[in-house]
Amino acid sequence: MIEIMKLRIALAQINPHLGDVPRNLQKHLSLIETAKSQGADLVVFPELSLTGYVLQDLVSTVALAPQKEDAIFGQLLEASQSIDLAVGFVEEDSRHRFFIAAAYLSGGEVVHIHHKLYLPTYGLFDEGRFFAWGDSISAFDTRFGRVGMLICEDFWHASPPYLLWLDGADLFLFMSASPGRGLSAALKLESARWVEQLVQAYANLFTAFVVHANRVGYEDGLHFWGGSAAFDPDGVLLAQAPYFDEGVTVAELDLHQLHRTRARLPLLRDERTALVQRELDRILKRASQANR
Amino acid sequence: MAKIDLSINTELARTILSGFIRSEIQRVGYHHAVIGLSGGLDSALSCFLAAEALGPENVLAVCMPYRSSSPESLAHAQLVIEALGVQSVTIPITEMVDPLIGRDPQMSAVRRGNIMARARMIVLYDQSEVFKGLVVGTGNKTEILLGYTTLYGDSACALNPIGDLYKTQVRQLARAMGVPQPILTKAPTADLWQGQTDEGELGFTYAEVDQLLYLLVDQRYSPQDCVEAGFAADFVQKVVERVRRNHFKRVLPPIAKLTNRTVGYDFLYLRDWGT
């Protein structure tokens, strides 16, 4: 049983400079200070918050190694002595593969690194051309309980949140750089409506806290819509940042809500994982035979 | 024919597009915009958006009449200037273009129109240096797709806020932003000769072609799907061919690849690189 029952999460809706990591570090440190002044325990930044999104040939020049010796991460790890951080960056691994990555930092340590699993390479997206695909997923323990981190397209697929749920995540941190698109007469852009519905649906489906940090700003003709949000295990919106504006929005999570919701609605208790595995095995076996 | 609704949330468009102008001008160290104001709908909307983005005092509207231009066009441009309080200058192009046009008494209207459009581009880019501002484009999605534009003429700009809005959507947003009524209701024209109208020259109306382009481009309908949706087969064929034939106006000139790293192929950066 975890001790902290109220968790104040700051959604840091940043507008990064494209490819300028030192300037973006300064923005991070400044938003972290703002979050601290508002009593936050954890700051969540969006996807690629340290680098900007449409990096193309900048990828290899902005890549970092998330360790104390790194000039950028050294300062973030220092900042994590007083407040937990989730940041987005490009990771270059020891064999020089480049990943879209998210790091969870706490108490001066790197607690967890997630590599983006699904790289959209269609329409306006071209991530698969520039990045390596992440190939593993796990939840991790924090002082607020067990957490799962995903990056943008990861949660457009149902399986990564589901796996994190089974791996014990009660708090999901979703980090996006979601370009606005699909203007019609409707109140919201199609991309905003789509993502907001997804994020809220996971809170409902998994009776868990789901937090979404999305960036703002422009890169050439693309704009990013912001609207970062936090939902509780009943799927109730706890806080939402404005659309399009940079800034920090704090959501207070009452972690007791997990107890109350799951006492009423035992979806996790009733989840039939053995059935899922058995049927998935059968389905994949049949698919592989059909492909022969 | 099924009803195709091209209407947009104008508040959302206004926020995104004025933010775009502000971001893309200020991030490269500028604070001013320069816009060629024709008296027509597209440039009026771009001017309204730029004034909202940067403040009217930071926008320079440039009127560039030719001697055959309709006086009404200049009057309508003046309506925009007064409605917004933007800065303005009038630089007639007659003395620039007449010597070149005069060299060939047989010169076609298309050639004369292209020369005028390119002369205006020269004036705008010169004023861009004087006013220390970036040239804001005025081309809409319909004309970009149809190629109804002069390459290196009216299509030349540093950024284009309205290029993803069809003409009918430009009109909707312009109305919502308060563009003066006479500009909203008059027939669109390049005003290169008397009585010219876009729809007369193109051979179809914006209302028709915007709906067709929406299906072809936004909804990824095949030409056959569009015919089945109720559009005349020859109209569909004409538009499809026009979009294809004019693609050269929408891309940078291809560079012949020789080395391992070539601009346009594998030297890939956004313009906003580093900002």
Coordinates of C-alpha atoms in Angstrom, one line a residue:
Chain A
M1 CA 0.0 0.0 0.0
I2 CA 1.4 3.4 -1.0
E3 CA 1.6 6.2 1.5
I4 CA 0.9 9.2 -0.6
M5 CA -2.8 9.5 -1.3
K6 CA -2.9 12.9 -3.0
L7 CA -0.8 13.4 -6.1
R8 CA -0.5 16.7 -7.8
I9 CA 0.5 16.3 -11.4
A10 CA 1.7 19.2 -13.5
L11 CA 1.0 19.0 -17.2
A12 CA 3.8 21.0 -18.8
Q13 CA 2.3 22.0 -22.1
I14 CA 5.6 23.2 -23.7
N15 CA 6.3 24.7 -27.1
P16 CA 9.8 23.5 -27.8
H17 CA 12.4 25.0 -30.2
L18 CA 12.9 22.7 -33.1
G19 CA 16.3 21.0 -32.6
D20 CA 17.6 23.4 -29.9
V21 CA 18.1 21.1 -26.9
P22 CA 19.9 23.6 -24.6
R23 CA 17.1 26.2 -25.0
N24 CA 14.5 23.5 -24.4
L25 CA 16.3 22.4 -21.3
Q26 CA 16.0 26.0 -20.0
K27 CA 12.3 25.9 -20.8
H28 CA 12.0 22.6 -18.9
L29 CA 13.7 24.0 -15.9
S30 CA 11.5 27.1 -15.9
L31 CA 8.3 25.1 -16.2
I32 CA 9.5 22.7 -13.5
E33 CA 9.9 25.8 -11.2
T34 CA 6.4 26.9 -12.0
A35 CA 5.1 23.4 -11.3
K36 CA 6.9 23.4 -7.9
S37 CA 5.5 26.7 -7.0
Q38 CA 2.1 25.2 -7.5
G39 CA 2.8 22.3 -5.2
A40 CA 3.2 19.7 -7.9
D41 CA 4.8 16.3 -7.1
L42 CA 5.3 15.2 -10.7
V43 CA 5.7 17.1 -13.9
V44 CA 4.8 15.4 -17.2
F45 CA 6.1 16.8 -20.4
P46 CA 4.9 15.9 -23.9
E47 CA 6.6 13.7 -26.6
L48 CA 10.0 14.9 -27.7
S49 CA 9.7 17.9 -25.3
L50 CA 13.5 18.4 -25.3
T51 CA 13.9 18.4 -29.1
G52 CA 10.7 19.3 -31.0
Y53 CA 8.8 16.9 -33.2
V54 CA 9.6 17.1 -37.0
L55 CA 13.3 16.4 -36.6
Q56 CA 14.0 14.6 -39.8
D57 CA 17.8 14.9 -40.3
L58 CA 18.3 16.6 -37.0
V59 CA 17.6 13.3 -35.2
S60 CA 21.2 12.2 -34.9
T61 CA 22.3 15.7 -33.7
V62 CA 19.8 16.0 -30.9
A63 CA 20.1 12.5 -29.5
L64 CA 21.0 12.0 -25.8
A65 CA 22.1 9.3 -23.4
P66 CA 19.9 9.5 -20.3
Q67 CA 22.6 9.4 -17.6
K68 CA 24.2 11.7 -15.1
E69 CA 27.3 12.3 -17.2
D70 CA 25.1 13.8 -20.0
A71 CA 25.1 17.6 -19.7
I72 CA 21.3 17.9 -20.3
F73 CA 20.2 14.9 -18.3
G74 CA 22.6 15.8 -15.5
Q75 CA 20.6 19.0 -14.9
L76 CA 17.2 17.2 -15.2
L77 CA 18.4 14.5 -12.8
E78 CA 19.4 17.3 -10.4
A79 CA 16.0 18.9 -10.7
S80 CA 14.4 15.5 -10.1
Q81 CA 15.8 15.5 -6.5
S82 CA 12.9 17.7 -5.5
I83 CA 10.1 16.7 -8.0
D84 CA 9.5 13.7 -10.2
L85 CA 9.8 14.3 -14.0
A86 CA 8.6 12.6 -17.2
V87 CA 10.4 14.1 -20.2
G88 CA 10.5 13.3 -23.9
F89 CA 13.7 13.1 -25.9
V90 CA 15.6 11.2 -28.6
E91 CA 17.7 8.4 -27.2
E92 CA 20.8 7.0 -29.0
D93 CA 21.6 3.5 -27.7
S94 CA 25.0 2.0 -27.4
R95 CA 24.7 0.6 -30.9
H96 CA 23.6 4.0 -32.3
R97 CA 20.0 3.4 -32.9
F98 CA 17.8 6.4 -32.4
F99 CA 14.5 6.0 -30.4
I100 CA 11.7 8.4 -29.6
A101 CA 11.9 8.0 -25.8
A102 CA 10.4 9.1 -22.5
A103 CA 12.3 9.1 -19.3
Y104 CA 10.9 9.0 -15.7
L105 CA 13.3 10.7 -13.3
S106 CA 13.0 10.7 -9.5
G107 CA 15.4 11.4 -6.6
G108 CA 18.3 12.0 -9.0
E109 CA 17.9 8.6 -10.7
V110 CA 16.5 7.4 -14.0
V111 CA 13.6 5.2 -12.9
H112 CA 12.4 4.1 -16.3
I113 CA 12.9 4.6 -20.0
H114 CA 10.2 3.9 -22.6
H115 CA 10.9 3.6 -26.3
K116 CA 8.0 4.5 -28.6
L117 CA 6.6 1.2 -29.9
Y118 CA 4.5 2.4 -32.8
L119 CA 6.0 4.9 -35.2
P120 CA 3.4 6.4 -37.5
T121 CA 4.7 6.4 -41.0
Y122 CA 1.7 7.5 -43.1
G123 CA -0.1 10.7 -44.0
L124 CA 1.8 13.6 -42.6
F125 CA 3.9 11.3 -40.4
D126 CA 7.4 9.9 -41.3
E127 CA 8.7 8.6 -38.0
G128 CA 9.6 5.1 -39.3
R129 CA 12.1 6.7 -41.7
F130 CA 14.1 8.3 -38.9
F131 CA 13.6 6.2 -35.8
A132 CA 14.1 2.7 -34.5
W133 CA 11.0 0.9 -33.2
G134 CA 10.8 0.2 -29.4
D135 CA 10.4 -3.4 -28.7
S136 CA 9.4 -3.8 -25.1
I137 CA 6.9 -2.5 -22.6
S138 CA 6.7 -2.5 -18.9
A139 CA 5.1 -0.7 -16.0
F140 CA 7.4 0.6 -13.2
D141 CA 7.2 1.5 -9.5
T142 CA 7.2 5.1 -8.3
R143 CA 6.5 6.7 -4.9
F144 CA 3.0 7.2 -6.2
G145 CA 2.4 3.6 -7.1
R146 CA 2.9 1.7 -10.4
V147 CA 3.0 3.8 -13.5
G148 CA 3.0 3.1 -17.3
M149 CA 4.3 5.6 -19.9
L150 CA 3.3 5.6 -23.5
I151 CA 4.1 8.0 -26.4
C152 CA 1.3 9.2 -28.8
E153 CA 0.7 6.5 -31.4
D154 CA 1.4 3.8 -28.8
F155 CA -2.0 4.5 -27.3
W156 CA -3.8 4.7 -30.7
H157 CA -3.3 0.9 -30.4
A158 CA -5.2 -0.9 -27.7
S159 CA -2.6 -3.4 -26.7
P160 CA 0.1 -1.2 -25.1
P161 CA -2.2 0.3 -22.5
Y162 CA -3.7 -3.1 -21.9
L163 CA -0.3 -4.7 -21.3
L164 CA 0.7 -1.9 -18.9
W165 CA -2.6 -2.4 -17.0
L166 CA -1.9 -6.1 -16.6
D167 CA 1.7 -5.2 -15.6
G168 CA 0.2 -3.3 -12.7
A169 CA -0.1 0.3 -13.9
D170 CA -2.7 2.3 -12.1
L171 CA -1.5 5.6 -13.4
F172 CA -0.9 6.1 -17.1
L173 CA 1.2 8.9 -18.5
F174 CA 0.5 9.5 -22.1
M175 CA 2.9 12.0 -23.9
S176 CA 2.0 13.4 -27.3
A177 CA 3.1 15.8 -30.0
S178 CA -0.3 15.7 -31.8
P179 CA -0.6 17.8 -34.9
G180 CA -4.0 19.4 -35.3
R181 CA -6.0 18.4 -38.3
G182 CA -9.5 17.7 -39.5
L183 CA -11.1 21.2 -39.4
S184 CA -14.9 21.1 -39.9
A185 CA -17.8 22.9 -38.5
A186 CA -17.5 20.9 -35.3
L187 CA -16.4 22.4 -32.0
K188 CA -13.1 20.6 -32.0
L189 CA -10.5 19.5 -34.5
E190 CA -10.9 15.9 -35.5
S191 CA -7.5 15.0 -34.1
A192 CA -8.3 16.6 -30.8
R193 CA -11.7 14.9 -30.5
W194 CA -10.1 11.5 -31.4
V195 CA -7.3 11.7 -28.9
E196 CA -9.5 13.0 -26.1
Q197 CA -12.0 10.2 -26.6
L198 CA -9.2 7.6 -26.5
V199 CA -7.6 9.0 -23.4
Q200 CA -10.9 9.1 -21.5
A201 CA -11.8 5.6 -22.7
Y202 CA -8.7 4.1 -21.2
A203 CA -9.6 5.7 -17.8
N204 CA -13.0 4.0 -18.1
L205 CA -11.8 0.7 -19.5
F206 CA -9.0 0.3 -16.9
T207 CA -10.6 2.1 -14.0
A208 CA -7.3 4.0 -13.7
F209 CA -5.8 7.5 -13.7
V210 CA -4.9 8.6 -17.2
V211 CA -2.9 11.8 -17.8
H212 CA -2.2 13.2 -21.2
A213 CA 0.5 15.8 -21.9
N214 CA 0.3 17.3 -25.4
R215 CA 2.5 20.1 -26.8
V216 CA 1.6 23.4 -28.4
G217 CA 3.2 25.6 -31.0
Y218 CA 4.0 25.4 -34.7
E219 CA 6.6 23.6 -36.8
D220 CA 6.3 25.1 -40.3
G221 CA 2.6 24.7 -41.2
L222 CA 1.9 22.1 -38.5
H223 CA 0.3 23.2 -35.3
F224 CA 0.0 21.3 -32.0
W225 CA -3.3 21.7 -30.1
G226 CA -2.4 21.2 -26.5
G227 CA -5.5 20.5 -24.3
S228 CA -3.5 18.3 -22.0
A229 CA -5.9 16.5 -19.6
A230 CA -6.2 14.2 -16.6
F231 CA -9.0 11.7 -16.0
D232 CA -9.8 9.7 -12.8
P233 CA -10.7 6.0 -12.6
D234 CA -14.4 6.9 -13.2
G235 CA -13.4 8.6 -16.5
V236 CA -14.1 12.0 -15.0
L237 CA -12.1 14.9 -16.3
L238 CA -10.0 16.3 -13.4
A239 CA -8.3 19.1 -15.2
Q240 CA -7.6 20.3 -18.7
A241 CA -5.1 22.8 -20.1
P242 CA -6.2 25.3 -22.6
Y243 CA -5.9 24.6 -26.3
F244 CA -2.9 26.1 -28.1
D245 CA -1.4 28.0 -25.1
E246 CA 1.9 27.1 -23.5
G247 CA 1.8 26.7 -19.7
V248 CA 1.5 24.5 -16.7
T249 CA -1.8 23.0 -15.5
V250 CA -2.0 21.1 -12.3
A251 CA -4.4 18.2 -11.6
E252 CA -4.9 16.8 -8.2
L253 CA -5.3 13.0 -8.1
D254 CA -7.0 11.4 -5.1
L255 CA -5.4 8.0 -5.2
H256 CA -8.1 6.6 -2.9
Q257 CA -10.4 6.9 -5.9
L258 CA -8.9 3.6 -7.2
H259 CA -10.3 1.8 -4.2
R260 CA -13.7 3.3 -4.5
T261 CA -14.1 2.8 -8.2
R262 CA -12.8 -0.8 -8.2
A263 CA -15.0 -1.7 -5.2
R264 CA -17.9 -0.7 -7.4
L265 CA -16.6 -1.8 -10.8
P266 CA -14.1 -4.8 -10.5
L267 CA -13.1 -4.9 -14.2
L268 CA -9.5 -5.6 -13.2
R269 CA -10.4 -8.4 -10.9
D270 CA -12.6 -10.0 -13.6
E271 CA -10.1 -9.6 -16.5
R272 CA -9.6 -13.1 -18.0
T273 CA -5.9 -13.0 -18.9
A274 CA -5.5 -16.7 -19.3
L275 CA -8.4 -16.7 -21.8
V276 CA -6.7 -13.8 -23.6
Q277 CA -3.4 -15.7 -23.8
R278 CA -5.1 -18.9 -24.9
E279 CA -7.1 -17.3 -27.7
L280 CA -4.3 -15.0 -28.8
D281 CA -2.0 -18.1 -29.2
R282 CA -4.7 -19.8 -31.2
I283 CA -5.3 -16.7 -33.4
L284 CA -1.7 -16.1 -34.1
K285 CA -1.1 -19.8 -34.8
R286 CA -3.9 -19.8 -37.2
A287 CA -2.7 -16.6 -38.9
S288 CA 0.8 -18.0 -39.3
Q289 CA -0.5 -21.2 -40.8
A290 CA -2.7 -19.2 -43.2
N291 CA 0.4 -17.3 -44.3
R292 CA 2.3 -20.3 -45.2
Chain B
M1 CA -26.0 14.5 -55.4
A2 CA -25.1 14.0 -51.7
K3 CA -24.7 17.1 -49.7
I4 CA -21.1 18.0 -49.1
D5 CA -20.6 20.3 -46.2
L6 CA -17.5 22.4 -46.4
S7 CA -18.4 24.7 -43.5
I8 CA -15.7 25.2 -40.9
N9 CA -15.5 26.3 -37.3
T10 CA -14.3 29.9 -38.0
E11 CA -13.2 30.6 -34.4
L12 CA -10.9 27.6 -34.5
A13 CA -9.5 28.5 -37.9
R14 CA -9.0 32.1 -36.8
T15 CA -7.0 31.1 -33.7
I16 CA -4.9 28.5 -35.6
L17 CA -4.1 30.8 -38.6
S18 CA -3.4 34.0 -36.7
G19 CA -1.1 31.9 -34.4
F20 CA 0.6 30.5 -37.4
I21 CA 1.4 33.9 -38.8
R22 CA 2.7 35.2 -35.5
S23 CA 4.8 32.1 -34.9
E24 CA 6.3 31.8 -38.3
I25 CA 7.2 35.5 -38.6
Q26 CA 8.4 36.1 -35.0
R27 CA 10.5 32.9 -34.6
V28 CA 12.8 34.1 -37.4
G29 CA 13.2 37.5 -35.8
Y30 CA 10.7 39.5 -37.7
H31 CA 7.6 41.4 -36.4
H32 CA 6.1 42.7 -39.6
A33 CA 4.1 41.4 -42.5
V34 CA 3.8 42.6 -46.1
I35 CA 0.7 41.7 -48.1
G36 CA -0.3 42.5 -51.7
L37 CA -3.9 43.8 -51.3
S38 CA -5.8 43.4 -54.6
G39 CA -9.3 44.3 -53.4
G40 CA -10.3 40.7 -53.6
L41 CA -11.4 38.2 -51.0
D42 CA -8.2 36.2 -50.5
S43 CA -5.9 39.0 -49.8
A44 CA -8.5 40.7 -47.7
L45 CA -8.7 37.6 -45.5
S46 CA -4.9 37.3 -45.3
C47 CA -4.7 40.9 -44.3
F48 CA -7.3 40.5 -41.6
L49 CA -5.5 37.5 -40.2
A50 CA -2.1 39.2 -40.2
A51 CA -3.5 42.3 -38.5
E52 CA -5.0 40.1 -35.8
A53 CA -1.7 38.2 -35.5
L54 CA 0.7 41.1 -35.4
G55 CA -1.3 44.2 -34.7
P56 CA -2.4 46.4 -37.6
E57 CA 0.5 48.8 -37.2
N58 CA 2.8 45.9 -38.1
V59 CA 1.1 45.1 -41.3
L60 CA 1.9 46.8 -44.6
A61 CA -0.8 46.5 -47.3
V62 CA 0.6 47.1 -50.8
C63 CA -1.8 48.1 -53.6
M64 CA -0.3 47.6 -57.0
P65 CA -2.8 48.7 -59.7
Y66 CA -2.1 48.5 -63.5
R67 CA -3.7 51.1 -65.7
S68 CA -6.4 48.7 -66.8
S69 CA -7.2 47.6 -63.2
S70 CA -10.7 48.2 -62.1
P71 CA -11.0 51.4 -59.9
E72 CA -13.4 49.3 -57.8
S73 CA -10.5 46.9 -56.9
L74 CA -8.5 49.8 -55.4
A75 CA -11.6 51.1 -53.6
H76 CA -12.2 47.7 -52.1
A77 CA -8.6 47.4 -51.0
Q78 CA -9.0 50.8 -49.3
L79 CA -12.1 49.5 -47.4
V80 CA -9.8 46.8 -45.9
I81 CA -7.1 49.3 -45.0
E82 CA -9.6 51.5 -43.3
A83 CA -11.4 48.7 -41.6
L84 CA -8.2 47.4 -40.0
G85 CA -6.0 50.5 -39.7
V86 CA -3.0 48.7 -41.3
Q87 CA -0.2 50.7 -42.9
S88 CA -0.5 51.0 -46.7
V89 CA 1.3 52.1 -49.8
T90 CA 0.2 52.2 -53.4
I91 CA 2.8 51.4 -56.1
P92 CA 1.3 51.3 -59.6
I93 CA 3.0 48.7 -61.9
T94 CA 2.1 50.3 -65.2
E95 CA 5.5 52.0 -65.7
M96 CA 7.3 48.8 -64.8
V97 CA 5.4 46.4 -67.1
D98 CA 4.4 48.5 -70.1
P99 CA 7.9 48.7 -71.7
L100 CA 8.1 44.9 -71.7
I101 CA 4.5 44.4 -72.9
G102 CA 5.0 47.1 -75.5
R103 CA 7.8 45.0 -77.2
D104 CA 5.2 42.6 -78.6
P105 CA 2.0 44.0 -79.9
Q106 CA 0.7 40.4 -80.3
M107 CA 1.2 39.6 -76.7
S108 CA -1.5 37.3 -75.3
A109 CA -3.6 38.1 -72.3
V110 CA -2.0 35.2 -70.4
R111 CA 1.5 36.6 -71.0
R112 CA 0.4 40.1 -69.9
G113 CA -1.2 38.7 -66.8
N114 CA 1.9 36.7 -65.9
I115 CA 4.1 39.7 -66.3
M116 CA 1.8 41.8 -64.1
A117 CA 1.7 39.1 -61.4
R118 CA 5.5 38.8 -61.5
A119 CA 6.0 42.6 -61.4
R120 CA 3.8 42.7 -58.3
M121 CA 6.0 40.0 -56.7
I122 CA 9.1 42.2 -57.3
V123 CA 7.4 45.1 -55.7
L124 CA 6.2 43.0 -52.7
Y125 CA 9.7 41.6 -52.0
D126 CA 11.2 45.0 -52.4
Q127 CA 8.7 46.4 -49.8
S128 CA 9.5 43.4 -47.6
E129 CA 13.1 44.7 -47.4
V130 CA 11.9 48.3 -46.8
F131 CA 9.3 47.4 -44.1
K132 CA 11.5 44.6 -42.7
G133 CA 8.5 42.2 -43.0
L134 CA 7.8 38.8 -44.5
V135 CA 5.5 38.5 -47.4
V136 CA 2.2 36.8 -46.4
G137 CA 0.6 34.7 -49.2
T138 CA -2.9 34.9 -50.4
G139 CA -3.4 31.7 -52.4
N140 CA -6.3 29.4 -51.4
K141 CA -6.5 25.7 -51.6
T142 CA -8.8 25.7 -54.7
E143 CA -6.4 27.8 -56.8
I144 CA -3.3 26.0 -55.5
L145 CA -4.8 22.6 -56.5
L146 CA -6.1 23.9 -59.9
G147 CA -2.8 25.7 -60.5
Y148 CA -4.8 28.9 -61.1
T149 CA -1.9 31.1 -60.2
T150 CA 1.3 32.5 -61.7
L151 CA 4.4 30.7 -60.7
Y152 CA 6.9 33.1 -59.0
G153 CA 4.1 35.7 -59.3
D154 CA 1.1 35.8 -57.0
S155 CA 2.1 32.4 -55.6
A156 CA 5.4 33.8 -54.2
C157 CA 5.4 34.3 -50.5
A158 CA 7.2 33.5 -47.2
L159 CA 4.2 31.9 -45.6
N160 CA 0.7 31.1 -46.6
P161 CA -2.1 31.2 -43.9
I162 CA -5.0 30.4 -46.2
G163 CA -3.6 27.7 -48.5
D164 CA -5.6 24.9 -46.8
L165 CA -8.9 26.6 -47.2
Y166 CA -11.1 26.2 -50.2
K167 CA -12.5 29.3 -51.8
T168 CA -15.9 28.8 -50.2
Q169 CA -14.3 28.4 -46.8
V170 CA -12.2 31.5 -47.4
R171 CA -15.5 33.3 -47.9
Q172 CA -17.0 31.8 -44.7
L173 CA -14.0 32.8 -42.6
A174 CA -13.8 36.3 -44.2
R175 CA -17.4 36.9 -43.3
A176 CA -16.8 35.8 -39.7
M177 CA -13.8 38.1 -39.4
G178 CA -15.7 41.1 -40.7
V179 CA -14.3 41.6 -44.2
P180 CA -16.3 44.4 -45.8
Q181 CA -19.5 43.2 -47.5
P182 CA -18.8 44.4 -51.1
I183 CA -15.7 42.1 -51.1
L184 CA -17.7 39.2 -49.8
T185 CA -20.3 39.3 -52.5
K186 CA -18.5 40.3 -55.7
A187 CA -17.4 37.8 -58.3
P188 CA -13.8 36.6 -57.8
T189 CA -11.5 38.0 -60.5
A190 CA -7.8 38.3 -61.2
D191 CA -8.6 41.7 -62.7
L192 CA -6.1 41.3 -65.4
W193 CA -8.5 42.6 -68.1
Q194 CA -11.9 44.1 -68.0
G195 CA -14.8 41.8 -67.3
Q196 CA -12.5 38.9 -66.4
T197 CA -13.9 36.5 -63.7
D198 CA -12.3 33.4 -62.2
E199 CA -15.4 31.3 -62.8
G200 CA -15.7 32.5 -66.4
E201 CA -12.1 31.7 -67.1
L202 CA -12.1 28.3 -65.3
G203 CA -15.4 27.2 -66.8
F204 CA -17.0 26.1 -63.6
T205 CA -18.0 27.7 -60.2
Y206 CA -16.0 27.6 -57.0
A207 CA -19.1 26.1 -55.3
E208 CA -19.0 23.1 -57.7
V209 CA -15.2 22.6 -57.9
D210 CA -14.7 23.0 -54.2
Q211 CA -17.1 20.1 -53.5
L212 CA -15.4 17.9 -56.1
L213 CA -11.9 18.7 -54.9
Y214 CA -13.0 18.0 -51.3
L215 CA -14.0 14.5 -52.4
L216 CA -10.9 13.9 -54.6
V217 CA -8.3 15.3 -52.2
D218 CA -9.6 15.3 -48.7
Q219 CA -11.8 12.3 -48.9
R220 CA -9.6 10.3 -51.3
Y221 CA -12.4 9.5 -53.7
S222 CA -11.4 8.0 -57.0
P223 CA -12.6 9.9 -60.1
Q224 CA -15.2 7.1 -60.7
D225 CA -16.4 7.5 -57.1
C226 CA -17.0 11.2 -57.8
V227 CA -19.0 10.4 -60.9
E228 CA -21.1 8.0 -58.8
A229 CA -21.5 10.7 -56.2
G230 CA -23.2 12.8 -58.9
F231 CA -20.5 14.9 -60.6
A232 CA -20.5 15.0 -64.5
A233 CA -17.8 12.7 -65.9
D234 CA -16.3 15.3 -68.1
F235 CA -16.1 17.8 -65.3
V236 CA -14.4 15.3 -63.1
Q237 CA -11.9 14.4 -65.8
K238 CA -11.1 18.0 -66.5
V239 CA -10.4 18.8 -62.9
V240 CA -8.4 15.7 -62.2
E241 CA -6.2 16.4 -65.2
R242 CA -5.8 20.1 -64.3
V243 CA -4.7 19.1 -60.8
R244 CA -2.1 16.7 -62.2
R245 CA -0.8 19.0 -64.9
N246 CA -0.2 21.9 -62.5
H247 CA 1.6 19.9 -59.9
F248 CA 4.9 21.5 -61.0
K249 CA 3.6 24.8 -59.4
R250 CA 3.3 23.1 -56.0
V251 CA 6.8 21.7 -55.7
L252 CA 10.4 23.1 -55.8
P253 CA 12.2 22.4 -59.1
P254 CA 13.7 18.9 -59.0
I255 CA 17.5 18.8 -58.5
A256 CA 19.4 16.2 -60.4
K257 CA 20.9 13.8 -57.9
L258 CA 24.6 13.1 -58.2
T259 CA 26.0 12.9 -54.6
N260 CA 25.0 10.9 -51.5
R261 CA 23.2 13.9 -50.0
T262 CA 21.1 16.1 -52.2
V263 CA 18.8 19.0 -51.3
G264 CA 15.2 17.8 -51.7
Y265 CA 15.9 14.1 -51.4
D266 CA 18.0 13.3 -48.3
F267 CA 18.9 16.6 -46.9
L268 CA 15.7 17.0 -44.9
Y269 CA 14.9 19.8 -42.5
L270 CA 11.9 21.9 -41.8
R271 CA 12.2 25.6 -42.5
D272 CA 11.8 26.1 -38.7
W273 CA 15.0 24.2 -38.0
G274 CA 16.7 25.7 -34.9
T275 CA 14.0 28.2 -34.0

